[in-house]
């Protein structure tokens, strides 16, 4: 009789090899699954197996991608619509506004100084001042930068300094990035410098100059491959692009992954259009029955038969001649699904929601629309911050010292100007980009009011999220209230009309966001 409580050592020993064998098989199965992604076979033979450095990838592909991207801009509706959306959402119709935030020693905002800086910068943003050609306002320059980045993958602006430019002595020149030759590379220059893709670097890899093609040999600073180039110091060039690969020195078009799909979709739609026009014509052929038709000796002189048919009319054919219709059915039901699927892939590559790119709201409900719109707006705000870091910050840092030396007038101070020695104080600032109305304004407004009441958000934060300047809003409220009182409306009725009583010193409005008196900078 077998004791069920007795340990069966032989069975345990026999099971140990099986368990070990299974343990060895698990890593092998896992390795087969993972290594299958790197296996070169007939299904993956067109995928690379050796990583390509960023410089080599840009050298081989950048010019072709830019050429195709520019071509699509002028010939493809979806490419043109995408670039327009970039301009409208990254920059907007009002541009990206400067909000000076200079503070006094006690931490409160210096309102008079901030107003003076913002007003002086607004004057410099005029198209006849900030652009060396006098054609573009600063908002248009921002739009040009965003569009160039989408089309060319990068933008290049030159900060030009000179007393004869304008009272500030500084302006912006727009440069074509393709004039900086991506194919120019050279090593072992004096001092350990080298050139990569038209940009000269020091031995530590910091840009020191940009080469731009010129047709005048007398003004050239560098010659390569029989071509002449002008070298512009790097501290005068603002070069912005999104870095896709580590070590990347030149940008790639934002439409890089969608170029071929848009091209093929455009060709498919054109072929479908031609086929539809032919199908609508309802053509056909004339055929002679056997033993009928012109004699053999008359075939050379016989002209083909043609018949123009009027709607609702029929013509009698000669004996032995019959008509065989030709009625192609394409395009049919597969056109719309194929186009929609292609546009979804294009929209994903461009980083924009499909209903916006395709202008297709069919089958979209509130929840899906809100999800797509909010995700796209996060992407637009990310690009706004990129543009601020790449362009607006360098321009402001170059503008402020010259503006202070020129003299920034303070309103109501009898000609007094801001003191140039306080430049570190006046460097404090922020930028307000475009914001959007919500999908459901009523619900979102109630949510914002509830967040303010529950101290989750401050009033100034809500105003900034809607694209406004809190200081400007407070002043408008105070001005409107005072104007209504001056017009003879009782104060109680004014407060009831505006919705809330006037905020006093015990209000929950954050300090520094209200309009207060600032120090006299004269």
XYZ file of C-alpha atoms in Angstrom:
522
model
C 0.000 0.000 0.000
C 1.345 3.426 -0.985
C 1.556 6.041 1.723
C 0.072 9.230 0.250
C 1.987 11.339 2.764
C 5.361 9.934 1.827
C 7.483 12.152 -0.458
C 8.054 10.593 -3.856
C 11.701 11.442 -4.485
C 12.078 9.551 -7.811
C 9.100 11.387 -9.329
C 10.441 14.754 -8.135
C 13.836 14.033 -9.565
C 12.305 13.054 -12.866
C 10.309 16.273 -13.026
C 13.307 18.514 -12.443
C 14.791 18.036 -15.947
C 11.385 18.775 -17.510
C 11.065 21.996 -15.520
C 14.597 23.046 -16.462
C 13.874 22.250 -20.082
C 10.765 24.424 -20.038
C 12.732 27.243 -18.420
C 15.279 27.049 -21.206
C 12.543 27.074 -23.861
C 10.911 30.280 -22.594
C 13.915 32.554 -23.325
C 14.335 30.905 -26.705
C 10.718 31.523 -27.648
C 11.004 35.096 -26.424
C 14.216 35.563 -28.389
C 12.573 34.224 -31.542
C 9.707 36.678 -31.110
C 11.967 39.689 -30.515
C 14.610 38.827 -33.078
C 11.880 38.343 -35.636
C 11.526 42.119 -35.729
C 15.152 42.329 -36.907
C 15.100 39.356 -39.298
C 15.683 40.170 -42.976
C 13.260 38.245 -45.167
C 11.028 38.903 -48.149
C 8.624 40.888 -45.993
C 11.228 43.107 -44.348
C 13.989 43.191 -46.946
C 13.348 46.868 -47.765
C 13.899 47.944 -44.136
C 17.424 49.032 -43.122
C 19.466 46.918 -40.736
C 22.250 49.422 -39.999
C 21.508 52.681 -38.109
C 22.192 55.753 -40.224
C 23.760 58.815 -38.535
C 21.722 62.000 -38.586
C 24.210 63.844 -40.810
C 24.191 61.080 -43.404
C 20.391 60.841 -43.446
C 20.006 64.612 -43.888
C 22.728 64.757 -46.564
C 20.962 62.166 -48.708
C 17.318 63.100 -48.200
C 16.861 66.712 -47.142
C 16.907 68.404 -50.551
C 14.589 65.831 -52.154
C 12.133 66.042 -49.259
C 12.113 69.851 -49.356
C 11.577 69.845 -53.129
C 8.617 67.473 -52.831
C 7.169 69.353 -49.884
C 7.309 72.645 -51.778
C 5.725 71.011 -54.814
C 2.852 69.641 -52.736
C 2.289 73.067 -51.178
C 1.509 74.480 -54.614
C -0.348 71.485 -56.072
C -2.023 69.550 -53.248
C -5.098 70.757 -51.369
C -4.359 68.865 -48.170
C -0.738 70.042 -48.000
C -1.830 73.627 -48.520
C -4.555 73.228 -45.899
C -2.058 71.825 -43.390
C 0.327 74.763 -43.823
C -2.594 77.158 -43.433
C -3.609 75.411 -40.187
C -0.029 75.727 -38.914
C -0.109 79.462 -39.524
C -3.552 79.917 -38.013
C -2.967 77.845 -34.870
C 0.698 78.379 -34.039
C 0.693 82.139 -34.668
C -2.950 83.163 -35.097
C -4.492 86.358 -36.350
C -3.162 88.389 -33.405
C 0.262 86.806 -33.194
C 2.096 85.912 -29.990
C 1.886 88.853 -27.591
C 4.635 90.098 -25.294
C 3.702 90.424 -21.614
C 6.369 92.348 -19.716
C 6.618 91.281 -16.063
C 9.165 93.612 -14.486
C 8.773 93.713 -10.707
C 9.652 96.181 -7.968
C 11.699 95.299 -4.912
C 8.571 94.270 -2.990
C 7.635 91.721 -5.677
C 4.713 93.663 -7.149
C 4.509 94.263 -10.868
C 5.875 97.572 -12.113
C 2.833 98.429 -14.187
C 4.110 101.639 -15.739
C 7.389 100.051 -16.802
C 5.634 96.992 -18.210
C 3.184 99.110 -20.168
C 6.062 101.166 -21.556
C 8.003 98.083 -22.699
C 4.959 96.500 -24.318
C 4.012 99.731 -26.092
C 7.549 100.284 -27.404
C 7.834 96.698 -28.615
C 4.454 97.027 -30.348
C 5.758 100.069 -32.249
C 8.848 98.159 -33.339
C 6.613 95.297 -34.614
C 5.265 97.531 -37.395
C 6.008 96.160 -40.851
C 7.941 99.289 -41.857
C 10.244 98.905 -38.856
C 10.952 95.297 -37.892
C 11.442 93.923 -41.424
C 14.458 95.116 -43.417
C 12.322 95.132 -46.574
C 9.441 97.002 -44.934
C 6.948 94.373 -46.117
C 6.177 92.154 -43.125
C 4.951 92.956 -39.648
C 6.357 90.941 -36.767
C 3.207 88.798 -36.786
C 3.809 88.048 -40.462
C 7.437 87.217 -39.699
C 6.240 84.689 -37.112
C 3.866 83.216 -39.694
C 6.736 82.996 -42.178
C 8.852 81.132 -39.630
C 6.076 78.629 -38.852
C 5.328 78.033 -42.541
C 9.010 77.628 -43.426
C 9.405 75.062 -40.659
C 6.412 73.095 -41.965
C 7.528 73.241 -45.610
C 11.337 73.289 -45.412
C 11.758 71.762 -41.975
C 13.559 74.856 -40.704
C 13.591 78.642 -40.771
C 16.530 81.038 -40.913
C 16.276 84.701 -39.956
C 19.097 87.202 -39.716
C 19.158 89.873 -37.027
C 20.504 92.975 -38.765
C 21.915 95.820 -36.679
C 22.600 99.349 -37.867
C 21.770 102.958 -37.049
C 20.261 103.589 -40.474
C 17.637 100.829 -40.140
C 15.190 102.479 -37.737
C 15.247 104.318 -34.368
C 15.914 101.025 -32.591
C 18.804 100.095 -34.875
C 17.671 96.482 -35.299
C 15.543 94.614 -37.867
C 14.891 91.103 -39.187
C 15.864 89.670 -42.576
C 14.138 86.532 -43.871
C 16.521 83.991 -45.430
C 15.755 81.011 -47.654
C 17.170 77.957 -45.835
C 17.982 76.311 -49.172
C 20.528 79.036 -49.869
C 22.543 77.470 -47.054
C 23.903 74.434 -48.948
C 23.246 71.171 -47.177
C 25.729 69.379 -49.440
C 28.775 71.429 -48.334
C 30.892 69.481 -45.833
C 34.558 70.018 -45.025
C 36.918 68.871 -42.284
C 40.215 70.087 -40.871
C 39.732 73.822 -41.145
C 42.121 76.128 -39.222
C 41.657 76.105 -35.470
C 39.893 72.733 -35.445
C 36.796 74.123 -37.160
C 34.714 72.103 -39.627
C 31.705 72.574 -41.915
C 28.652 70.356 -41.817
C 25.713 70.930 -44.162
C 26.637 74.551 -44.839
C 27.214 75.514 -41.191
C 30.676 76.155 -39.741
C 31.372 74.819 -36.233
C 34.195 75.208 -33.779
C 36.051 72.213 -32.379
C 33.406 71.804 -29.653
C 30.523 71.610 -32.145
C 29.117 75.103 -31.579
C 27.950 76.981 -34.684
C 30.140 79.996 -35.521
C 28.984 80.840 -39.044
C 26.447 80.081 -41.776
C 27.308 79.876 -45.483
C 24.872 81.338 -48.005
C 25.270 81.147 -51.760
C 26.065 84.308 -53.713
C 26.540 85.118 -57.391
C 29.010 87.921 -56.717
C 32.559 86.547 -56.330
C 33.771 89.872 -54.960
C 31.684 89.529 -51.784
C 32.299 85.820 -51.210
C 34.014 84.642 -48.029
C 34.275 80.960 -48.942
C 34.531 78.944 -52.140
C 33.555 75.280 -52.502
C 33.042 73.187 -55.639
C 33.281 76.220 -57.917
C 30.568 78.077 -55.976
C 30.873 81.236 -53.902
C 29.437 81.689 -50.439
C 29.020 84.496 -47.935
C 29.666 83.615 -44.313
C 27.253 85.160 -41.800
C 28.251 85.044 -38.103
C 26.166 82.582 -36.128
C 25.192 85.190 -33.529
C 23.322 87.047 -36.290
C 21.368 84.010 -37.515
C 18.283 82.583 -35.818
C 18.020 78.980 -36.992
C 15.052 76.952 -35.770
C 13.986 73.371 -36.473
C 12.496 70.368 -34.701
C 15.162 67.797 -33.860
C 14.095 64.320 -34.988
C 17.467 62.591 -34.506
C 20.249 63.135 -31.991
C 23.015 65.180 -33.566
C 20.777 66.598 -36.273
C 22.014 69.939 -37.654
C 19.375 70.731 -40.307
C 15.633 70.322 -40.196
C 13.364 67.987 -42.155
C 9.910 69.033 -43.453
C 7.040 68.394 -41.066
C 5.291 66.593 -43.936
C 8.176 64.114 -44.241
C 6.124 60.976 -43.518
C 3.011 62.152 -45.370
C 4.599 63.292 -48.638
C 4.233 60.028 -50.559
C 0.791 59.259 -49.177
C -0.516 62.680 -50.205
C 1.072 62.299 -53.636
C -0.460 58.872 -54.221
C -3.857 59.948 -52.919
C -3.782 62.934 -55.250
C -2.955 60.653 -58.193
C -5.708 58.227 -57.196
C -8.279 61.019 -57.030
C -7.199 62.400 -60.403
C -7.487 58.954 -62.006
C -10.927 58.495 -60.444
C -11.983 61.912 -61.738
C -10.880 61.100 -65.290
C -12.657 57.761 -65.123
C -15.803 59.431 -63.815
C -15.806 61.924 -66.693
C -15.385 59.116 -69.211
C -18.144 57.105 -67.538
C -20.505 60.073 -67.616
C -19.978 60.441 -71.364
C -21.628 56.994 -72.005
C -19.576 56.231 -75.085
C -19.429 53.062 -77.147
C -18.313 51.416 -80.394
C -19.861 50.585 -83.787
C -19.488 47.018 -84.992
C -20.333 45.508 -88.410
C -21.996 42.157 -88.492
C -20.165 39.399 -90.268
C -20.423 39.761 -94.039
C -21.527 43.372 -93.810
C -19.592 46.606 -93.959
C -17.496 48.313 -96.636
C -15.721 46.318 -99.288
C -12.049 45.477 -98.809
C -10.917 47.856 -101.531
C -12.788 50.663 -99.803
C -11.297 50.138 -96.341
C -8.453 52.602 -96.892
C -10.820 55.346 -97.994
C -13.557 54.518 -95.480
C -13.799 57.054 -92.643
C -14.683 55.918 -89.106
C -18.290 56.416 -88.097
C -19.102 58.958 -85.399
C -22.439 59.751 -83.826
C -23.324 62.693 -81.570
C -26.328 61.761 -79.460
C -28.726 64.346 -78.069
C -30.538 63.589 -74.793
C -33.685 61.511 -75.451
C -32.977 61.024 -79.163
C -32.127 57.861 -81.111
C -30.681 57.448 -84.568
C -31.258 54.681 -87.112
C -28.129 52.721 -87.978
C -27.376 51.299 -91.436
C -28.158 47.585 -92.029
C -25.514 45.309 -90.508
C -24.190 47.969 -88.118
C -24.777 47.636 -84.421
C -23.771 49.711 -81.383
C -21.942 48.243 -78.374
C -21.965 50.479 -75.335
C -19.005 51.065 -73.030
C -20.016 51.883 -69.471
C -17.142 51.726 -66.916
C -18.412 51.723 -63.345
C -15.384 53.101 -61.485
C -15.339 55.097 -59.272
C -17.847 53.303 -57.123
C -18.236 52.666 -53.410
C -14.542 51.986 -52.706
C -13.390 55.556 -53.453
C -14.585 57.192 -50.235
C -13.316 54.485 -47.805
C -9.902 54.436 -49.462
C -9.598 58.233 -49.394
C -10.716 58.388 -45.769
C -8.233 55.723 -44.696
C -5.418 57.516 -46.511
C -6.323 60.834 -44.947
C -6.330 59.298 -41.484
C -2.750 58.185 -41.975
C -1.811 61.593 -43.383
C -3.441 63.386 -40.449
C -1.553 61.193 -37.979
C 1.755 61.954 -39.669
C 1.027 65.686 -39.724
C -0.078 65.739 -36.086
C -3.536 67.143 -36.812
C -6.963 65.628 -36.180
C -8.616 63.955 -39.160
C -11.914 65.937 -39.198
C -9.952 69.201 -39.395
C -7.576 68.074 -42.141
C -10.231 66.356 -44.268
C -13.016 68.846 -43.440
C -15.132 65.793 -42.656
C -17.553 65.919 -39.732
C -19.639 62.962 -40.892
C -20.185 60.476 -38.090
C -18.448 62.656 -35.490
C -20.087 62.952 -32.082
C -19.380 65.469 -29.340
C -17.061 63.242 -27.308
C -14.875 62.172 -30.215
C -14.753 65.705 -31.593
C -13.739 67.126 -28.227
C -11.052 64.471 -27.764
C -9.542 65.123 -31.190
C -9.685 68.904 -30.876
C -8.105 68.981 -27.426
C -5.304 66.644 -28.521
C -4.600 68.829 -31.550
C -4.577 71.960 -29.411
C -1.978 70.418 -27.120
C 0.171 69.829 -30.195
C -0.331 73.424 -31.378
C 0.614 74.811 -27.962
C 3.725 72.650 -27.953
C 4.704 74.179 -31.303
C 3.974 77.643 -29.914
C 6.456 77.062 -27.099
C 8.983 75.799 -29.644
C 8.577 78.960 -31.735
C 8.906 81.124 -28.627
C 12.148 79.425 -27.615
C 13.609 79.348 -31.114
C 12.669 82.816 -32.392
C 10.886 85.135 -29.984
C 13.378 84.836 -27.125
C 16.474 85.589 -29.266
C 14.714 88.530 -30.917
C 13.597 90.024 -27.584
C 17.075 89.605 -26.067
C 18.541 91.458 -29.051
C 15.843 94.157 -29.077
C 15.690 95.138 -25.378
C 19.227 96.614 -24.948
C 18.897 98.774 -28.058
C 15.417 99.866 -27.076
C 16.672 100.983 -23.653
C 19.575 102.867 -25.218
C 17.145 104.568 -27.594
C 14.903 105.358 -24.670
C 11.596 103.669 -23.806
C 9.172 106.483 -22.902
C 6.947 106.128 -19.837
C 3.382 107.336 -20.296
C 2.445 110.283 -18.128
C 5.998 110.848 -16.844
C 6.764 114.135 -18.656
C 9.139 112.568 -21.175
C 10.914 110.269 -18.713
C 12.317 106.987 -20.027
C 13.229 103.682 -18.481
C 16.721 103.504 -17.088
C 19.061 101.351 -19.170
C 21.059 100.251 -16.113
C 17.975 98.360 -14.858
C 17.997 96.011 -17.846
C 18.033 92.881 -15.691
C 14.770 93.974 -14.118
C 13.168 94.563 -17.505
C 14.216 91.195 -18.905
C 11.367 89.507 -17.011
C 8.596 88.729 -19.462
C 6.251 86.073 -20.832
C 4.566 85.362 -24.150
C 0.867 84.801 -24.702
C 0.052 82.603 -27.682
C -3.236 82.034 -29.377
C -5.953 80.178 -27.473
C -9.257 78.784 -28.686
C -12.909 78.827 -27.749
C -14.035 75.569 -26.211
C -16.140 72.984 -27.989
C -18.979 73.604 -25.515
C -18.460 77.182 -24.188
C -21.372 77.028 -21.726
C -20.139 73.908 -19.919
C -16.525 75.029 -19.924
C -17.397 78.477 -18.589
C -19.331 76.878 -15.728
C -16.371 74.584 -15.071
C -13.987 77.548 -14.970
C -16.252 79.409 -12.532
C -16.431 76.329 -10.306
C -12.632 75.926 -10.402
C -12.192 79.546 -9.320
C -14.723 79.164 -6.508
C -12.998 75.969 -5.310
C -9.558 77.640 -5.504
C -8.395 75.104 -8.107
C -7.536 77.878 -10.561
C -6.983 81.596 -10.217
C -8.896 84.129 -12.329
C -5.696 85.143 -14.086
C -4.975 81.520 -15.010
C -8.421 81.144 -16.579
C -7.953 84.381 -18.524
C -4.578 83.229 -19.866
C -6.058 79.896 -20.909
C -8.558 81.859 -22.991
C -5.739 83.863 -24.600
C -6.191 87.123 -22.672
C -3.929 89.329 -20.584
C -5.161 89.486 -16.969
C -3.861 93.019 -16.420
C -5.692 94.242 -19.489
C -8.916 92.512 -18.419
C -8.794 94.023 -14.906
C -8.272 97.487 -16.332
C -11.121 97.093 -18.785
C -13.441 96.009 -15.982
C -12.387 98.919 -13.796
C -12.699 101.350 -16.694
C -16.145 100.086 -17.697
C -17.385 100.213 -14.119
C -16.137 103.738 -13.610
C -17.579 104.890 -16.938
C -21.014 103.530 -15.989
C -20.866 105.286 -12.618
C -19.748 108.557 -14.244
C -22.717 108.279 -16.593
C -25.036 108.466 -13.597
C -25.870 104.801 -13.085
C -26.140 103.952 -9.365
C -23.167 102.030 -8.065
C -25.344 99.205 -6.713
C -26.965 98.735 -10.130
C -23.562 98.754 -11.835
C -22.242 96.029 -9.528
C -25.395 93.974 -10.006
C -25.070 94.346 -13.788
C -21.415 93.298 -13.819
C -22.228 90.269 -11.713
C -19.900 90.708 -8.730
C -19.198 93.538 -6.333
C -15.990 95.453 -6.766
C -12.979 93.578 -5.435
C -11.360 95.234 -2.466
C -8.008 94.672 -0.838
C -9.261 91.441 0.720
C -10.111 89.932 -2.670
C -8.757 86.571 -3.716
C -7.251 88.097 -6.867
C -3.568 87.178 -6.911
C -1.186 89.986 -6.046
C 0.530 91.442 -9.051
C -2.343 90.764 -11.464
C -4.243 93.948 -10.614
C -3.422 97.325 -12.037
C -1.477 99.215 -9.423
C 0.728 102.205 -9.293
C 4.336 101.670 -10.270
C 7.454 103.589 -9.461
C 8.346 106.645 -11.510
C 11.141 105.457 -13.770
C 12.201 108.977 -14.675
